[in-house]
XYZ file of C-alpha atoms in Angstrom:
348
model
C 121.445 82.395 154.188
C 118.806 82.349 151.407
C 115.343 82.025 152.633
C 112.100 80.420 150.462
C 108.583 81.488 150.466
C 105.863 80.449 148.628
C 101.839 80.002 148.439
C 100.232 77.085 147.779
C 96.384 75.084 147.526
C 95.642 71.432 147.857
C 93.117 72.008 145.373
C 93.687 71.593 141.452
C 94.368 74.832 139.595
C 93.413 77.277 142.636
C 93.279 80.510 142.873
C 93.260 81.342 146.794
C 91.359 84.333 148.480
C 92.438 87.501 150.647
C 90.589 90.695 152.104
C 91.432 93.648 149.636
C 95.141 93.092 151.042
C 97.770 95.325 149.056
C 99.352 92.669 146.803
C 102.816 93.633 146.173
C 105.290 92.798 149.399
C 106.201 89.493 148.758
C 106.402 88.380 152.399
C 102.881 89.098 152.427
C 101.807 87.690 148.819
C 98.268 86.167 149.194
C 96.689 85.395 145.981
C 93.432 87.319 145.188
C 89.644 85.787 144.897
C 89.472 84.664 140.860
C 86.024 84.614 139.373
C 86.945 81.695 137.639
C 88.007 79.432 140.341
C 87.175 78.725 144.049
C 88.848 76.938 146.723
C 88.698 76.036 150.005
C 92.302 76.714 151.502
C 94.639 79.577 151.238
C 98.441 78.802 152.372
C 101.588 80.726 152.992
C 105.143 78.413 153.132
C 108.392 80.137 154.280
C 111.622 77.927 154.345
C 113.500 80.535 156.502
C 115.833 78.535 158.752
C 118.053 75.431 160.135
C 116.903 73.509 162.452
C 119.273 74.598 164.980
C 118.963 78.042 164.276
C 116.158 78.776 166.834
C 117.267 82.536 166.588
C 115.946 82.787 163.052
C 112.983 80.958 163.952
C 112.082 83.242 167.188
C 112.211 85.973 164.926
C 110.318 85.002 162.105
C 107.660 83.751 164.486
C 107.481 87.765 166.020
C 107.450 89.257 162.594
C 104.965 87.371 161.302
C 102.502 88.146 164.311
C 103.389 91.791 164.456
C 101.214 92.202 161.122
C 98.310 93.835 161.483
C 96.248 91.896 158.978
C 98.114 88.130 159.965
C 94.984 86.329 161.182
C 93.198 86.839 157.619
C 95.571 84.124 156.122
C 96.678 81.133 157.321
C 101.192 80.560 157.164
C 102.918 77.270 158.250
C 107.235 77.467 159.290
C 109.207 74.295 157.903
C 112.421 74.076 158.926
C 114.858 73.373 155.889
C 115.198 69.595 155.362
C 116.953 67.170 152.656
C 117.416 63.535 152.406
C 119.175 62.131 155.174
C 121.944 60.242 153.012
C 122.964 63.645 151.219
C 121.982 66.267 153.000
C 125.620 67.891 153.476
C 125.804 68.207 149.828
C 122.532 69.772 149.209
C 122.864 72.347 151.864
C 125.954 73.558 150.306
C 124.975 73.276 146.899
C 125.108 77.115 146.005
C 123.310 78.781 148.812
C 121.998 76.744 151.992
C 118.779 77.224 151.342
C 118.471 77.561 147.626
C 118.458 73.765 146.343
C 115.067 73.626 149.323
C 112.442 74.296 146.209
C 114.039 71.072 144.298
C 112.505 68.785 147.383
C 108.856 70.712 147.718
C 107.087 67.726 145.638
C 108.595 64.927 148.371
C 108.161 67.192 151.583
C 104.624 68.708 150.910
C 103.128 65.632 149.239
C 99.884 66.935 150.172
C 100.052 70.518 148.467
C 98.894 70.339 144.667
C 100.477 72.931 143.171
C 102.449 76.090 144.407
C 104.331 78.934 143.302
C 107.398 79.100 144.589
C 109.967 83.000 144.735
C 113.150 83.677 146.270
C 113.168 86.340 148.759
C 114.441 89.291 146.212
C 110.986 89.266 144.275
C 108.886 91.987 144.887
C 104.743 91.604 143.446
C 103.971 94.756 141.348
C 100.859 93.191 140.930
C 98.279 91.014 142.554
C 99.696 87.017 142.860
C 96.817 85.622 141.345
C 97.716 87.135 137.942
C 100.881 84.748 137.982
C 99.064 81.966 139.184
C 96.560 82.140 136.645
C 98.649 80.555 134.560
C 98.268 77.428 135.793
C 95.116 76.889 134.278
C 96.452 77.636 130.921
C 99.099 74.719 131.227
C 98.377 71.627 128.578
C 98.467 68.386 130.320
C 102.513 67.653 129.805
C 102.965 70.770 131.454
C 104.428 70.699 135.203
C 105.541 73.715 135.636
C 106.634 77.161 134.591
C 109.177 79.784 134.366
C 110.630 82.219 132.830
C 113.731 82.697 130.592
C 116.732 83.454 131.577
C 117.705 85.797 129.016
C 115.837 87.345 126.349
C 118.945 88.731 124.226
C 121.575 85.557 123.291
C 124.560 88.217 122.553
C 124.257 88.870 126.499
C 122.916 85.503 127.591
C 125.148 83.186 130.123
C 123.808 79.560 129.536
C 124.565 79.931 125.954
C 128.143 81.097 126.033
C 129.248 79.782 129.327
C 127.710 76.756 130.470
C 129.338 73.242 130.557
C 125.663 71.429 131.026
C 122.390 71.218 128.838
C 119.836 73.767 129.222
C 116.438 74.674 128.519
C 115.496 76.527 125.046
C 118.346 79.316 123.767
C 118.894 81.165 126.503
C 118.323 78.669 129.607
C 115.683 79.418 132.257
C 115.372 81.416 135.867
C 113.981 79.545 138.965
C 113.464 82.649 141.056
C 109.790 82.515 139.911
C 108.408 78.910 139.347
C 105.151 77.664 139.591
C 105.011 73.925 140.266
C 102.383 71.441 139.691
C 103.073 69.332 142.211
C 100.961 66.562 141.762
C 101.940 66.157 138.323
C 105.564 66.197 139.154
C 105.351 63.634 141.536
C 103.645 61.477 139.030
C 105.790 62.407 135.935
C 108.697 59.825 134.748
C 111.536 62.319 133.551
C 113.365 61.761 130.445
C 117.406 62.030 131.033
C 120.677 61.337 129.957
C 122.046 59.385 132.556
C 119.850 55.875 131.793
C 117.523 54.686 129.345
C 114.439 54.504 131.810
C 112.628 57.126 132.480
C 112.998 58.311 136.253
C 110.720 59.870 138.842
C 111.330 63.308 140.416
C 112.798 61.579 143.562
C 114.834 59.196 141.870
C 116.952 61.602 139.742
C 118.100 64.467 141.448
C 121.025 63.049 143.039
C 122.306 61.231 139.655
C 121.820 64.405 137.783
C 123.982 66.611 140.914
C 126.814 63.551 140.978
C 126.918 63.920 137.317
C 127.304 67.621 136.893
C 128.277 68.920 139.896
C 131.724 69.762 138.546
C 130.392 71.573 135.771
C 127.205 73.724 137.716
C 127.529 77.171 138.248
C 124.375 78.015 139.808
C 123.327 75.446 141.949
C 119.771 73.919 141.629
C 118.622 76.281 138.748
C 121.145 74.549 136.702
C 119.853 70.953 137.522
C 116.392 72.211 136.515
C 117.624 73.804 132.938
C 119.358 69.875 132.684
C 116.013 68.195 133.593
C 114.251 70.754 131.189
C 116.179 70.458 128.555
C 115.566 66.622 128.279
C 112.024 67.495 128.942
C 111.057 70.581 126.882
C 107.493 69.402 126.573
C 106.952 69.891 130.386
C 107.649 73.487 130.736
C 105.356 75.832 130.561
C 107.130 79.670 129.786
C 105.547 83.021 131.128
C 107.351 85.912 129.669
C 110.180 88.162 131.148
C 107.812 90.871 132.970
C 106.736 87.974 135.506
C 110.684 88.010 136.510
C 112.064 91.218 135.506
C 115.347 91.402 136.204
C 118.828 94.092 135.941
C 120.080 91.666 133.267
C 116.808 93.031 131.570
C 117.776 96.518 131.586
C 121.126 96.944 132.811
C 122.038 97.790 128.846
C 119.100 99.131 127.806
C 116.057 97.446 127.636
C 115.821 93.816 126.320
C 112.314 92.468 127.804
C 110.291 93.301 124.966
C 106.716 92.318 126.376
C 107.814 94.919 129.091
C 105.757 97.310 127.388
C 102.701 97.242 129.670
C 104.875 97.545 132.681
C 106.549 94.892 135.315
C 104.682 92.585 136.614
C 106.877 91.148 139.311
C 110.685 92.423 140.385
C 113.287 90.305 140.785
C 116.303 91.779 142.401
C 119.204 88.938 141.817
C 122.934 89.782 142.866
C 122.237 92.168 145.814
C 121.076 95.173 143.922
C 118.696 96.336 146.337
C 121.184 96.341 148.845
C 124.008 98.345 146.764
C 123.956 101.352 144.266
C 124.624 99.037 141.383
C 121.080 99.803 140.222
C 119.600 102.449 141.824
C 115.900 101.863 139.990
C 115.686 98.220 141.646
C 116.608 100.153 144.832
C 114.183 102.431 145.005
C 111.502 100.001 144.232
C 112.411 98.211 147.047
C 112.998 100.811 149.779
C 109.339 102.975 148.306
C 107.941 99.067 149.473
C 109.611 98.741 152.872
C 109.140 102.312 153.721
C 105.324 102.433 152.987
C 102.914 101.147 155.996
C 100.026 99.560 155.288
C 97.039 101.131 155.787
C 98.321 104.591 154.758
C 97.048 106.492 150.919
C 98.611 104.431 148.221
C 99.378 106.852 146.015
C 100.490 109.597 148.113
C 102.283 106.898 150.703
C 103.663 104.818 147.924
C 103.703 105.868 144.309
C 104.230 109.255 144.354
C 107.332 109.070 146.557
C 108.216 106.310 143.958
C 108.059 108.130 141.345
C 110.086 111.012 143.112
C 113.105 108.490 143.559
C 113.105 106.860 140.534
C 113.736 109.975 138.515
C 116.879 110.377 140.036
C 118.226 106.934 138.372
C 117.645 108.532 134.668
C 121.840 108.719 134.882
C 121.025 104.817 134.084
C 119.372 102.377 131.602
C 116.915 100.666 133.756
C 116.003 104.285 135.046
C 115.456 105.807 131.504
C 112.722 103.331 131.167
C 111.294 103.586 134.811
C 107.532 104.401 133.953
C 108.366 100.091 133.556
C 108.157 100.409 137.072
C 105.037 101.924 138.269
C 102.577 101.278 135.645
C 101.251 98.045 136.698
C 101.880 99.242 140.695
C 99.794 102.396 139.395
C 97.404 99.431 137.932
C 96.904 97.869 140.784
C 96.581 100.530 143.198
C 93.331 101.661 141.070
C 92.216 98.133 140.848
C 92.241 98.237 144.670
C 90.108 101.288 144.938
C 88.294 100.717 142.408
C 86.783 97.712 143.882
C 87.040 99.207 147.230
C 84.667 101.925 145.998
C 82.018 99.539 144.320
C 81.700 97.582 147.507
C 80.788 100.851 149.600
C 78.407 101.750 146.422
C 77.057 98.549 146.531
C 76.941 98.499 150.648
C 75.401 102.084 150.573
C 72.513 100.346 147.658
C 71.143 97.797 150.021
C 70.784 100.266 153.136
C 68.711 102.268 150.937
């Protein structure tokens, strides 16, 4: 079963606030203090289970209390949940879980905007670099992702699919920042009727319409409603959801040049030896405890593993990989060291 997490604010445009937290597990993504924006609310979502499944729930509920640092944020549980009348058909709709983030506008109605990832992205750098951009949205912008493919000679919505989609190359929901608010209010363009229809109202046309011809689940409804809404969209480039299709032969993601930003592993591949470099992102992440040297505890072991995937394309560009880690890990001490400076400055 796929799980959901995600942060949120019920303020407009927030950027929410943490205690010099390292910012790259994404079970443990809260967004940094911006200069530019304050709020009043910081909020972690997870979507992890049915509602029967008390299991899963017990042992989320002990995970999430076994972190050290877990009473400097604030994390709510909601059990999966779709609309009574079709719920069967969502739950099965790809993964159980994975058509959830389609129904986030109508179940939080109170949460303004919120970035939604799937549980196989890991944050290279701090969140609040992502959700920075929504401030730079226009104001027929809802929401924004990334594309799904940079190169069309490799790209699957444009040679395979049987339904419209967003742009060239179609678009990736693993990373999506929503602005809820606005798509609540929004009347969607589509080509099922002449009206225009709210968010609510045309899910369920759009899934009896296609559902014969959707290969991957809810993503594809949101390249259909994109597609008829191009204007809406807002589209952060490929290093905010890097992925093996990016690199698998040889590197594609252009704007890569400064380094990931945020690792998505799709189709198992931290799990499996299919691409070792994704793999040993993940496991230098699990195996690292907070609270011990970054660099020695982290990158440097990182480094050591990923130059044994040069056998492969994503590993003969694997500095990708650890520059913007390396980034933030001297961003973190960094400010770490000016706030002792500035500490030591007012004993004097």
């Amino acid at each position: 079963m796929t799980s959901t997490q995600f942060t949120y604010s019920k303020q407009q445009f927030p950027i929410a606030r943490s205690k010099s937290l390292p910012p790259w597990k994404n079970t443990k993504n809260i967004p940094l203090r911006s200069k530019r924006h304050r709020v009043d609310q910081v909020g972690l979502g997870f979507l992890p289970y049915l509602p029967s499944d008390h299991w899963t729930f017990s042992k989320t509920v002990i995970k999430l209390s076994s972190w050290e640092f877990h009473q400097k944020f604030k994390y709510t549980l909601y059990p999966i949940s779709f609309p009574m009348e079709n719920a069967a058909e969502w739950r099965k709709l790809f993964k159980p879980c994975a058509s959830q983030r389609l129904f986030l506008p109508l179940i939080l109605k109170d949460v303004d905007s919120l970035l939604y990832v799937d549980t196989d992205i890991l944050f290279l750098r701090p969140v609040d670099d992502i959700w920075s951009f929504l401030g730079q949205f226009n104001s027929s912008q809802i929401a924004a992702m990334a594309p799904e493919h940079e190169e069309p000679r490799i790209g699957w919505y444009n040679r395979f699919a049987r339904h419209p989609f967003y742009g060239k190359t179609g678009i990736n929901s693993g990373v999506m920042l929503m602005n809820m608010t606005r798509i609540r209010n929004k009347r969607f363009k589509n080509d099922m009727t002449p009206v225009s229809l709210h968010w609510g109202d045309i899910l369920m046309p759009l899934l009896k319409k296609y559902k014969l011809n959707i290969t991957w689940g809810d993503q594809d409804l949101l390249n259909i409603v994109f597609s008829h809404n191009p204007e809406s969209l807002f589209i952060f480039p490929c290093p905010w959801n890097y992925r093996p299709d990016h690199c698998i032969y040889g590197s594609n993601c252009n704007k890569a040049e400064d380094g990931i930003f945020i690792l998505h592993g799709n189709r198992g591949v931290y799990h499996d030896e299919k691409q070792p470099a994704f793999r040993a992102v993940y496991r230098a992440l699990t195996n690292y405890t907070f609270g011990d040297d970054l660099i020695h505890s982290l990158l440097y072991p990182l480094e050591l593993e990923l130059q044994k995937t040069l056998h492969t394309y994503c590993g003969r560009i694997h500095k990708l990989f650890t520059k913007q880690l390396a980034k933030s890990i001297d961003d973190l001490y960094t400010r770490q060291s000016n706030q002792v400076t500035d500490w030591q400055s007012r004993d004097c």
